[in-house]
């Protein structure tokens, strides 16, 4: 085969690989269409089939209430449940226990003081119980289901609400804490994401900083089932601020972390520093070794809220992209390989300001589901929760 033939074959192979890796158009797209402010923050593939979403809706004459919405596999709405109090509720995450019941975590407000709120509902969305944990010294960011109708939560806990510490707890089906642990108590920090590993351990991604400092770093922690740290992996970012939003297990037994990296445009220790945001990716070995750190810095700002591993071993990051000069702003999907190299991307249609791709999950049929727009301010006069179902890459 001559040189021209080799080049032609190679070119065709590269084109075929690029085309096969393109993020497809969604199979269906559903939007809440409720007037005023409502939003979706999390989604699970339901054990009963279809998908269940947690979010919030603004009730006329009141404030934001939790919502739980169940969708069929084709996107039809099966039921919607609104759960609230007289105060404002901000939903965060959702999980489904082994008996197919749901546990929803979020924040409720008592006289403008935030309180962690746990709500358990049966498989039809009927409330079983609700519990408030701690007071303003406790913040919960993520939840995962465990065996025998138990679950684990992570976030931060402090004695004075000024110096929070990285915190996790396991709870039984009645919402009673069975185990709790704090980590790096000489530092300020908050766990943002947790995963259960096949051997029974946990892995967490957390934000950590010196008490009273504006700059912060990413900390990954591997934790035994007894709640003891096996190792810490500290990813330092001097004079910057980072928000690790999701940790995921890679096919090669490593861990991937995605989030936001804020580069300060002035003095980071000023009262109100200004940041330029980029998407940050980190890969860590199963023993805690930092393999690489990458920042995707385009014109404008980018950020990652979640990621998932596709059947072909690549990853899709869900977040937001804002390219001010070119007018490309909106929810963003980025397909990357195991080394963090970009394969393809898709900018979803912008519906309103601050519209993010908040969560992404794989589906049993080889596709994936994305929801948004993520948490919105109550003062936002118009926002709609949305869910998109994609086929395989």
mmCIF file of C-alpha atoms in Angstrom:
data_model
loop_
_atom_site.group_PDB
_atom_site.id
_atom_site.type_symbol
_atom_site.label_atom_id
_atom_site.label_comp_id
_atom_site.label_asym_id
_atom_site.label_seq_id
_atom_site.Cartn_x
_atom_site.Cartn_y
_atom_site.Cartn_z
ATOM 1 C CA UNK A 1 0.000 0.000 0.000
ATOM 2 C CA UNK A 2 1.477 3.351 -1.019
ATOM 3 C CA UNK A 3 1.727 6.441 1.179
ATOM 4 C CA UNK A 4 -1.354 8.149 -0.306
ATOM 5 C CA UNK A 5 -3.457 5.012 0.285
ATOM 6 C CA UNK A 6 -2.303 4.782 3.905
ATOM 7 C CA UNK A 7 -3.163 8.441 4.470
ATOM 8 C CA UNK A 8 -6.597 7.978 2.857
ATOM 9 C CA UNK A 9 -7.411 4.903 4.970
ATOM 10 C CA UNK A 10 -6.203 6.597 8.156
ATOM 11 C CA UNK A 11 -8.261 9.691 7.376
ATOM 12 C CA UNK A 12 -11.400 7.625 6.812
ATOM 13 C CA UNK A 13 -10.826 5.745 10.066
ATOM 14 C CA UNK A 14 -10.391 8.963 12.013
ATOM 15 C CA UNK A 15 -13.541 10.446 10.467
ATOM 16 C CA UNK A 16 -15.487 7.279 11.305
ATOM 17 C CA UNK A 17 -14.256 7.321 14.899
ATOM 18 C CA UNK A 18 -15.130 10.996 15.315
ATOM 19 C CA UNK A 19 -18.609 10.503 13.830
ATOM 20 C CA UNK A 20 -19.279 7.477 16.055
ATOM 21 C CA UNK A 21 -18.285 9.488 19.117
ATOM 22 C CA UNK A 22 -20.566 12.438 18.437
ATOM 23 C CA UNK A 23 -23.141 13.114 21.140
ATOM 24 C CA UNK A 24 -26.497 12.185 19.549
ATOM 25 C CA UNK A 25 -29.669 14.237 19.439
ATOM 26 C CA UNK A 26 -32.088 13.459 22.295
ATOM 27 C CA UNK A 27 -34.746 10.798 21.731
ATOM 28 C CA UNK A 28 -37.211 12.872 23.721
ATOM 29 C CA UNK A 29 -37.292 16.098 25.691
ATOM 30 C CA UNK A 30 -39.828 17.056 28.353
ATOM 31 C CA UNK A 31 -40.200 20.447 29.993
ATOM 32 C CA UNK A 32 -42.365 21.169 33.041
ATOM 33 C CA UNK A 33 -44.113 24.192 31.549
ATOM 34 C CA UNK A 34 -45.204 25.419 34.981
ATOM 35 C CA UNK A 35 -45.514 29.200 35.240
ATOM 36 C CA UNK A 36 -42.979 30.955 37.433
ATOM 37 C CA UNK A 37 -39.953 29.299 38.983
ATOM 38 C CA UNK A 38 -39.440 25.549 39.072
ATOM 39 C CA UNK A 39 -36.366 23.377 38.509
ATOM 40 C CA UNK A 40 -34.972 19.825 38.547
ATOM 41 C CA UNK A 41 -31.786 18.927 40.435
ATOM 42 C CA UNK A 42 -31.422 15.119 40.306
ATOM 43 C CA UNK A 43 -32.631 12.008 38.476
ATOM 44 C CA UNK A 44 -32.514 8.231 39.026
ATOM 45 C CA UNK A 45 -33.455 5.284 36.832
ATOM 46 C CA UNK A 46 -36.422 3.931 38.762
ATOM 47 C CA UNK A 47 -36.494 0.293 39.895
ATOM 48 C CA UNK A 48 -40.120 0.214 38.688
ATOM 49 C CA UNK A 49 -39.109 1.384 35.195
ATOM 50 C CA UNK A 50 -38.676 4.857 33.752
ATOM 51 C CA UNK A 51 -37.055 7.747 35.613
ATOM 52 C CA UNK A 52 -37.762 9.694 38.796
ATOM 53 C CA UNK A 53 -36.705 13.314 39.184
ATOM 54 C CA UNK A 54 -36.482 15.550 42.233
ATOM 55 C CA UNK A 55 -36.909 19.291 41.991
ATOM 56 C CA UNK A 56 -38.812 22.255 43.354
ATOM 57 C CA UNK A 57 -41.782 24.358 42.346
ATOM 58 C CA UNK A 58 -42.880 27.838 43.414
ATOM 59 C CA UNK A 59 -46.373 27.636 44.916
ATOM 60 C CA UNK A 60 -48.505 30.765 44.414
ATOM 61 C CA UNK A 61 -48.680 32.817 47.595
ATOM 62 C CA UNK A 62 -46.057 30.615 49.251
ATOM 63 C CA UNK A 63 -42.455 29.679 48.590
ATOM 64 C CA UNK A 64 -40.546 26.823 46.964
ATOM 65 C CA UNK A 65 -41.660 23.261 47.744
ATOM 66 C CA UNK A 66 -40.031 19.930 46.924
ATOM 67 C CA UNK A 67 -41.353 17.991 43.949
ATOM 68 C CA UNK A 68 -40.974 14.348 42.980
ATOM 69 C CA UNK A 69 -41.890 13.507 39.352
ATOM 70 C CA UNK A 70 -41.963 10.040 37.831
ATOM 71 C CA UNK A 71 -41.569 9.639 34.069
ATOM 72 C CA UNK A 72 -42.240 6.571 31.933
ATOM 73 C CA UNK A 73 -39.515 5.259 29.636
ATOM 74 C CA UNK A 74 -41.038 7.247 26.739
ATOM 75 C CA UNK A 75 -41.123 10.487 28.752
ATOM 76 C CA UNK A 76 -44.806 10.466 29.736
ATOM 77 C CA UNK A 77 -45.414 11.856 33.237
ATOM 78 C CA UNK A 78 -46.806 9.094 35.482
ATOM 79 C CA UNK A 79 -47.265 11.151 38.643
ATOM 80 C CA UNK A 80 -46.120 14.315 40.396
ATOM 81 C CA UNK A 81 -45.932 14.801 44.153
ATOM 82 C CA UNK A 82 -45.427 18.158 45.865
ATOM 83 C CA UNK A 83 -43.954 18.024 49.375
ATOM 84 C CA UNK A 84 -43.478 21.146 51.414
ATOM 85 C CA UNK A 85 -43.795 23.085 54.627
ATOM 86 C CA UNK A 86 -44.677 26.675 55.354
ATOM 87 C CA UNK A 87 -41.067 27.649 54.667
ATOM 88 C CA UNK A 88 -38.820 27.396 51.599
ATOM 89 C CA UNK A 89 -37.407 24.026 50.510
ATOM 90 C CA UNK A 90 -34.393 23.573 48.221
ATOM 91 C CA UNK A 91 -33.947 19.997 46.877
ATOM 92 C CA UNK A 92 -30.517 18.501 46.339
ATOM 93 C CA UNK A 93 -30.346 14.743 45.769
ATOM 94 C CA UNK A 94 -32.531 11.651 45.484
ATOM 95 C CA UNK A 95 -31.944 7.921 45.989
ATOM 96 C CA UNK A 96 -34.064 4.769 45.918
ATOM 97 C CA UNK A 97 -33.743 2.146 48.651
ATOM 98 C CA UNK A 98 -33.856 -1.638 48.277
ATOM 99 C CA UNK A 99 -37.640 -1.703 48.914
ATOM 100 C CA UNK A 100 -38.165 0.786 46.023
ATOM 101 C CA UNK A 101 -38.978 3.657 48.389
ATOM 102 C CA UNK A 102 -37.345 7.060 47.849
ATOM 103 C CA UNK A 103 -35.278 9.286 50.117
ATOM 104 C CA UNK A 104 -35.007 12.942 49.175
ATOM 105 C CA UNK A 105 -32.521 15.324 50.795
ATOM 106 C CA UNK A 106 -32.572 19.077 50.738
ATOM 107 C CA UNK A 107 -32.625 22.222 52.786
ATOM 108 C CA UNK A 108 -35.569 23.739 54.607
ATOM 109 C CA UNK A 109 -35.545 27.184 56.201
ATOM 110 C CA UNK A 110 -36.761 28.091 59.676
ATOM 111 C CA UNK A 111 -36.820 31.882 60.093
ATOM 112 C CA UNK A 112 -34.136 32.126 57.366
ATOM 113 C CA UNK A 113 -31.985 29.503 59.102
ATOM 114 C CA UNK A 114 -31.123 26.509 56.866
ATOM 115 C CA UNK A 115 -31.904 23.028 58.210
ATOM 116 C CA UNK A 116 -31.198 19.678 56.540
ATOM 117 C CA UNK A 117 -34.462 17.911 55.663
ATOM 118 C CA UNK A 118 -34.808 14.191 54.857
ATOM 119 C CA UNK A 119 -38.058 12.847 53.398
ATOM 120 C CA UNK A 120 -38.848 9.190 52.700
ATOM 121 C CA UNK A 121 -41.667 8.256 50.323
ATOM 122 C CA UNK A 122 -43.049 4.906 49.208
ATOM 123 C CA UNK A 123 -42.831 3.713 45.591
ATOM 124 C CA UNK A 124 -46.062 5.575 44.761
ATOM 125 C CA UNK A 125 -44.688 8.846 46.112
ATOM 126 C CA UNK A 126 -46.681 8.856 49.356
ATOM 127 C CA UNK A 127 -44.769 10.317 52.293
ATOM 128 C CA UNK A 128 -43.643 7.856 54.968
ATOM 129 C CA UNK A 129 -41.722 10.224 57.224
ATOM 130 C CA UNK A 130 -39.710 13.428 57.304
ATOM 131 C CA UNK A 131 -36.835 14.348 59.596
ATOM 132 C CA UNK A 132 -34.775 17.431 60.258
ATOM 133 C CA UNK A 133 -31.153 16.765 61.049
ATOM 134 C CA UNK A 134 -29.211 19.079 63.309
ATOM 135 C CA UNK A 135 -29.544 22.810 62.795
ATOM 136 C CA UNK A 136 -27.621 25.347 60.752
ATOM 137 C CA UNK A 137 -24.406 23.546 61.754
ATOM 138 C CA UNK A 138 -25.245 20.658 59.399
ATOM 139 C CA UNK A 139 -25.360 20.759 55.584
ATOM 140 C CA UNK A 140 -25.966 17.680 53.405
ATOM 141 C CA UNK A 141 -24.821 17.553 49.766
ATOM 142 C CA UNK A 142 -25.181 13.955 48.513
ATOM 143 C CA UNK A 143 -26.906 10.646 49.259
ATOM 144 C CA UNK A 144 -26.474 7.008 48.193
ATOM 145 C CA UNK A 145 -28.484 3.885 48.969
ATOM 146 C CA UNK A 146 -26.939 0.930 50.814
ATOM 147 C CA UNK A 147 -28.136 -2.558 51.670
ATOM 148 C CA UNK A 148 -31.210 -3.403 53.771
ATOM 149 C CA UNK A 149 -33.039 -0.124 53.174
ATOM 150 C CA UNK A 150 -30.189 1.943 54.648
ATOM 151 C CA UNK A 151 -28.411 4.922 53.090
ATOM 152 C CA UNK A 152 -25.433 7.237 53.511
ATOM 153 C CA UNK A 153 -25.248 11.028 53.387
ATOM 154 C CA UNK A 154 -22.317 13.446 53.250
ATOM 155 C CA UNK A 155 -21.766 17.158 53.705
ATOM 156 C CA UNK A 156 -20.399 19.275 56.532
ATOM 157 C CA UNK A 157 -20.917 19.609 60.261
ATOM 158 C CA UNK A 158 -19.679 22.145 62.780
ATOM 159 C CA UNK A 159 -20.242 23.280 66.323
ATOM 160 C CA UNK A 160 -20.548 26.965 65.459
ATOM 161 C CA UNK A 161 -21.507 27.017 61.719
ATOM 162 C CA UNK A 162 -18.348 29.075 61.077
ATOM 163 C CA UNK A 163 -15.787 26.269 60.727
ATOM 164 C CA UNK A 164 -17.536 23.305 59.061
ATOM 165 C CA UNK A 165 -15.810 19.943 58.858
ATOM 166 C CA UNK A 166 -16.093 17.194 56.247
ATOM 167 C CA UNK A 167 -18.763 14.794 57.486
ATOM 168 C CA UNK A 168 -20.549 11.572 56.539
ATOM 169 C CA UNK A 169 -23.190 9.389 58.189
ATOM 170 C CA UNK A 170 -25.089 6.174 57.542
ATOM 171 C CA UNK A 171 -28.767 5.951 58.467
ATOM 172 C CA UNK A 172 -31.360 3.184 58.773
ATOM 173 C CA UNK A 173 -34.789 3.043 57.135
ATOM 174 C CA UNK A 174 -36.257 5.207 59.902
ATOM 175 C CA UNK A 175 -33.747 7.981 59.280
ATOM 176 C CA UNK A 176 -31.778 7.273 62.467
ATOM 177 C CA UNK A 177 -28.010 7.780 62.309
ATOM 178 C CA UNK A 178 -26.148 4.481 62.780
ATOM 179 C CA UNK A 179 -22.619 5.747 62.100
ATOM 180 C CA UNK A 180 -21.070 9.165 61.620
ATOM 181 C CA UNK A 181 -17.535 10.369 60.999
ATOM 182 C CA UNK A 182 -15.748 13.690 60.571
ATOM 183 C CA UNK A 183 -12.497 14.171 58.651
ATOM 184 C CA UNK A 184 -9.684 16.737 58.613
ATOM 185 C CA UNK A 185 -11.203 18.513 61.623
ATOM 186 C CA UNK A 186 -8.355 21.033 61.744
ATOM 187 C CA UNK A 187 -9.512 22.323 58.338
ATOM 188 C CA UNK A 188 -12.729 23.818 57.022
ATOM 189 C CA UNK A 189 -14.413 21.582 54.476
ATOM 190 C CA UNK A 190 -17.492 19.996 53.002
ATOM 191 C CA UNK A 191 -17.997 16.636 51.275
ATOM 192 C CA UNK A 192 -19.733 17.168 47.925
ATOM 193 C CA UNK A 193 -20.060 13.661 46.454
ATOM 194 C CA UNK A 194 -19.889 10.025 47.604
ATOM 195 C CA UNK A 195 -19.814 6.612 45.900
ATOM 196 C CA UNK A 196 -19.980 3.079 47.303
ATOM 197 C CA UNK A 197 -17.215 0.758 46.072
ATOM 198 C CA UNK A 198 -17.563 -2.970 45.280
ATOM 199 C CA UNK A 199 -15.431 -3.980 48.297
ATOM 200 C CA UNK A 200 -17.685 -2.090 50.739
ATOM 201 C CA UNK A 201 -15.507 1.019 51.032
ATOM 202 C CA UNK A 202 -16.650 4.539 50.172
ATOM 203 C CA UNK A 203 -14.891 7.266 48.212
ATOM 204 C CA UNK A 204 -15.690 10.955 48.691
ATOM 205 C CA UNK A 205 -14.787 14.201 46.960
ATOM 206 C CA UNK A 206 -14.664 17.228 49.238
ATOM 207 C CA UNK A 207 -13.749 20.888 49.264
ATOM 208 C CA UNK A 208 -11.137 21.801 51.908
ATOM 209 C CA UNK A 209 -9.440 25.023 53.026
ATOM 210 C CA UNK A 210 -7.656 26.707 55.875
ATOM 211 C CA UNK A 211 -10.245 28.170 58.289
ATOM 212 C CA UNK A 212 -11.218 31.676 57.222
ATOM 213 C CA UNK A 213 -9.472 31.505 53.836
ATOM 214 C CA UNK A 214 -11.148 32.154 50.459
ATOM 215 C CA UNK A 215 -8.944 29.769 48.481
ATOM 216 C CA UNK A 216 -9.664 26.044 48.710
ATOM 217 C CA UNK A 217 -8.583 22.658 47.311
ATOM 218 C CA UNK A 218 -10.056 19.298 46.330
ATOM 219 C CA UNK A 219 -9.704 16.392 48.754
ATOM 220 C CA UNK A 220 -10.513 12.780 47.851
ATOM 221 C CA UNK A 221 -10.941 10.339 50.740
ATOM 222 C CA UNK A 222 -11.258 6.561 50.711
ATOM 223 C CA UNK A 223 -13.247 5.397 53.738
ATOM 224 C CA UNK A 224 -13.801 1.941 55.205
ATOM 225 C CA UNK A 225 -17.279 0.611 55.970
ATOM 226 C CA UNK A 226 -16.495 1.442 59.625
ATOM 227 C CA UNK A 227 -16.158 5.121 58.723
ATOM 228 C CA UNK A 228 -12.354 5.310 58.998
ATOM 229 C CA UNK A 229 -10.210 7.115 56.414
ATOM 230 C CA UNK A 230 -7.864 4.771 54.541
ATOM 231 C CA UNK A 231 -6.143 7.534 52.570
ATOM 232 C CA UNK A 232 -6.396 11.201 51.660
ATOM 233 C CA UNK A 233 -5.530 12.585 48.243
ATOM 234 C CA UNK A 234 -5.080 16.356 48.413
ATOM 235 C CA UNK A 235 -5.228 18.166 45.063
ATOM 236 C CA UNK A 236 -3.867 21.624 45.809
ATOM 237 C CA UNK A 237 -4.764 24.715 43.758
ATOM 238 C CA UNK A 238 -2.875 27.707 45.239
ATOM 239 C CA UNK A 239 -4.695 31.045 45.108
ATOM 240 C CA UNK A 240 -7.736 29.443 43.469
ATOM 241 C CA UNK A 241 -11.093 28.117 44.549
ATOM 242 C CA UNK A 242 -12.475 24.748 43.448
ATOM 243 C CA UNK A 243 -15.834 23.017 43.824
ATOM 244 C CA UNK A 244 -15.682 19.214 43.307
ATOM 245 C CA UNK A 245 -19.215 18.329 42.219
ATOM 246 C CA UNK A 246 -19.031 14.617 41.394
ATOM 247 C CA UNK A 247 -16.702 11.646 41.889
ATOM 248 C CA UNK A 248 -17.033 8.593 39.672
ATOM 249 C CA UNK A 249 -15.332 5.191 39.401
ATOM 250 C CA UNK A 250 -13.374 4.688 36.170
ATOM 251 C CA UNK A 251 -13.154 1.359 34.278
ATOM 252 C CA UNK A 252 -9.449 1.031 35.230
ATOM 253 C CA UNK A 253 -10.320 1.081 38.985
ATOM 254 C CA UNK A 254 -9.320 4.734 39.249
ATOM 255 C CA UNK A 255 -11.499 7.684 40.274
ATOM 256 C CA UNK A 256 -12.515 10.713 38.230
ATOM 257 C CA UNK A 257 -13.567 14.003 39.835
ATOM 258 C CA UNK A 258 -15.285 16.820 37.953
ATOM 259 C CA UNK A 259 -16.129 20.300 39.146
ATOM 260 C CA UNK A 260 -15.453 24.011 38.904
ATOM 261 C CA UNK A 261 -12.135 25.823 39.160
ATOM 262 C CA UNK A 262 -12.291 29.524 39.988
ATOM 263 C CA UNK A 263 -9.214 31.553 39.056
ATOM 264 C CA UNK A 264 -9.275 34.837 40.911
ATOM 265 C CA UNK A 265 -8.947 37.923 38.707
ATOM 266 C CA UNK A 266 -7.701 40.024 41.596
ATOM 267 C CA UNK A 267 -6.900 39.453 45.261
ATOM 268 C CA UNK A 268 -8.471 36.168 46.350
ATOM 269 C CA UNK A 269 -8.422 37.354 49.958
ATOM 270 C CA UNK A 270 -10.464 40.472 49.169
ATOM 271 C CA UNK A 271 -13.946 40.812 50.623
ATOM 272 C CA UNK A 272 -15.644 40.040 47.281
ATOM 273 C CA UNK A 273 -13.174 38.364 44.883
ATOM 274 C CA UNK A 274 -14.080 37.920 41.189
ATOM 275 C CA UNK A 275 -13.436 34.551 39.545
ATOM 276 C CA UNK A 276 -13.055 33.205 36.015
ATOM 277 C CA UNK A 277 -14.534 29.703 36.081
ATOM 278 C CA UNK A 278 -13.201 26.657 34.220
ATOM 279 C CA UNK A 279 -14.094 22.993 34.115
ATOM 280 C CA UNK A 280 -11.674 20.986 36.263
ATOM 281 C CA UNK A 281 -10.995 17.243 35.883
ATOM 282 C CA UNK A 282 -8.892 15.048 38.159
ATOM 283 C CA UNK A 283 -7.903 11.390 37.983
ATOM 284 C CA UNK A 284 -6.785 9.487 41.084
ATOM 285 C CA UNK A 285 -5.580 5.890 41.407
ATOM 286 C CA UNK A 286 -7.297 3.379 43.683
ATOM 287 C CA UNK A 287 -4.474 3.929 46.183
ATOM 288 C CA UNK A 288 -4.904 7.725 46.218
ATOM 289 C CA UNK A 289 -2.126 8.760 43.838
ATOM 290 C CA UNK A 290 -2.942 11.877 41.806
ATOM 291 C CA UNK A 291 -2.495 10.776 38.185
ATOM 292 C CA UNK A 292 -3.376 14.054 36.468
ATOM 293 C CA UNK A 293 -5.317 17.291 36.772
ATOM 294 C CA UNK A 294 -6.757 19.151 33.788
ATOM 295 C CA UNK A 295 -8.542 22.454 33.439
ATOM 296 C CA UNK A 296 -10.619 23.144 30.325
ATOM 297 C CA UNK A 297 -10.260 26.858 29.767
ATOM 298 C CA UNK A 298 -12.136 28.304 26.806
ATOM 299 C CA UNK A 299 -13.119 31.905 26.140
ATOM 300 C CA UNK A 300 -15.681 32.633 28.841
ATOM 301 C CA UNK A 301 -16.598 30.271 31.689
ATOM 302 C CA UNK A 302 -17.178 26.520 31.912
ATOM 303 C CA UNK A 303 -18.131 24.200 34.746
ATOM 304 C CA UNK A 304 -18.948 20.553 35.444
ATOM 305 C CA UNK A 305 -21.768 19.372 37.721
ATOM 306 C CA UNK A 306 -21.753 15.601 37.109
ATOM 307 C CA UNK A 307 -20.219 12.864 34.992
ATOM 308 C CA UNK A 308 -20.975 9.291 34.006
ATOM 309 C CA UNK A 309 -19.017 6.436 32.408
ATOM 310 C CA UNK A 310 -20.358 5.273 29.064
ATOM 311 C CA UNK A 311 -20.345 1.611 27.952
ATOM 312 C CA UNK A 312 -17.412 2.346 25.610
ATOM 313 C CA UNK A 313 -15.252 3.473 28.553
ATOM 314 C CA UNK A 314 -15.438 7.192 27.807
ATOM 315 C CA UNK A 315 -17.032 9.789 30.073
ATOM 316 C CA UNK A 316 -19.685 12.433 29.573
ATOM 317 C CA UNK A 317 -19.489 15.550 31.716
ATOM 318 C CA UNK A 318 -22.666 17.562 32.288
ATOM 319 C CA UNK A 319 -22.407 21.249 33.163
ATOM 320 C CA UNK A 320 -22.593 24.716 31.614
ATOM 321 C CA UNK A 321 -20.668 26.657 29.016
ATOM 322 C CA UNK A 322 -20.742 30.436 28.669
ATOM 323 C CA UNK A 323 -18.818 31.933 25.756
ATOM 324 C CA UNK A 324 -19.799 35.583 25.994
ATOM 325 C CA UNK A 325 -18.166 36.930 22.823
ATOM 326 C CA UNK A 326 -19.613 34.190 20.608
ATOM 327 C CA UNK A 327 -22.978 34.011 22.346
ATOM 328 C CA UNK A 328 -22.669 30.268 23.050
ATOM 329 C CA UNK A 329 -24.266 29.931 26.472
ATOM 330 C CA UNK A 330 -26.206 27.060 27.989
ATOM 331 C CA UNK A 331 -26.250 23.516 29.361
ATOM 332 C CA UNK A 332 -23.229 21.617 28.092
ATOM 333 C CA UNK A 333 -22.285 17.974 27.509
ATOM 334 C CA UNK A 334 -18.622 17.095 26.985
ATOM 335 C CA UNK A 335 -17.458 13.615 25.932
ATOM 336 C CA UNK A 336 -13.891 12.830 27.108
ATOM 337 C CA UNK A 337 -11.639 9.766 27.104
ATOM 338 C CA UNK A 338 -10.014 8.180 30.168
ATOM 339 C CA UNK A 339 -7.109 10.635 29.939
ATOM 340 C CA UNK A 340 -9.361 13.685 29.907
ATOM 341 C CA UNK A 341 -8.934 14.382 26.206
ATOM 342 C CA UNK A 342 -11.929 15.986 24.519
ATOM 343 C CA UNK A 343 -13.777 13.824 21.975
ATOM 344 C CA UNK A 344 -16.949 15.779 21.242
ATOM 345 C CA UNK A 345 -19.341 18.244 22.832
ATOM 346 C CA UNK A 346 -22.920 19.415 22.595
ATOM 347 C CA UNK A 347 -24.382 22.740 23.705
ATOM 348 C CA UNK A 348 -28.021 22.228 24.637
ATOM 349 C CA UNK A 349 -30.664 24.828 23.901
ATOM 350 C CA UNK A 350 -30.621 27.674 26.429
ATOM 351 C CA UNK A 351 -33.997 28.154 28.045
ATOM 352 C CA UNK A 352 -33.191 31.005 30.434
ATOM 353 C CA UNK A 353 -30.293 32.502 32.378
ATOM 354 C CA UNK A 354 -28.366 30.170 34.715
ATOM 355 C CA UNK A 355 -29.615 27.035 32.931
ATOM 356 C CA UNK A 356 -27.268 24.127 33.760
ATOM 357 C CA UNK A 357 -27.109 20.432 32.952
ATOM 358 C CA UNK A 358 -27.402 19.460 36.606
ATOM 359 C CA UNK A 359 -27.222 15.651 36.586
ATOM 360 C CA UNK A 360 -26.468 12.840 34.123
ATOM 361 C CA UNK A 361 -27.041 9.086 34.528
ATOM 362 C CA UNK A 362 -26.659 6.018 32.331
ATOM 363 C CA UNK A 363 -29.771 4.050 31.411
ATOM 364 C CA UNK A 364 -30.291 0.303 31.081
ATOM 365 C CA UNK A 365 -30.870 0.544 27.312
ATOM 366 C CA UNK A 366 -27.358 1.917 26.724
ATOM 367 C CA UNK A 367 -28.407 5.558 26.593
ATOM 368 C CA UNK A 368 -28.320 8.335 29.177
ATOM 369 C CA UNK A 369 -30.586 10.932 30.780
ATOM 370 C CA UNK A 370 -29.780 14.552 31.645
ATOM 371 C CA UNK A 371 -31.813 16.936 33.825
ATOM 372 C CA UNK A 372 -31.631 20.653 34.626
ATOM 373 C CA UNK A 373 -31.542 23.539 35.195
ATOM 374 C CA UNK A 374 -30.166 22.905 38.684
ATOM 375 C CA UNK A 375 -30.912 25.025 41.742
ATOM 376 C CA UNK A 376 -32.434 28.417 40.927
ATOM 377 C CA UNK A 377 -33.094 31.456 43.063
ATOM 378 C CA UNK A 378 -36.687 31.968 44.144
ATOM 379 C CA UNK A 379 -36.514 35.456 42.643
ATOM 380 C CA UNK A 380 -36.041 33.963 39.172
ATOM 381 C CA UNK A 381 -39.324 34.930 37.519
ATOM 382 C CA UNK A 382 -39.153 32.112 34.964
ATOM 383 C CA UNK A 383 -37.412 28.731 34.958
ATOM 384 C CA UNK A 384 -38.576 25.288 33.866
ATOM 385 C CA UNK A 385 -37.417 21.881 34.964
ATOM 386 C CA UNK A 386 -36.386 19.721 32.004
ATOM 387 C CA UNK A 387 -35.340 16.149 31.246
ATOM 388 C CA UNK A 388 -33.689 14.822 28.058
ATOM 389 C CA UNK A 389 -33.301 11.144 27.104
ATOM 390 C CA UNK A 390 -30.454 10.212 24.737
ATOM 391 C CA UNK A 391 -29.633 6.959 22.986
ATOM 392 C CA UNK A 392 -26.173 5.424 22.923
ATOM 393 C CA UNK A 393 -23.160 7.228 21.462
#
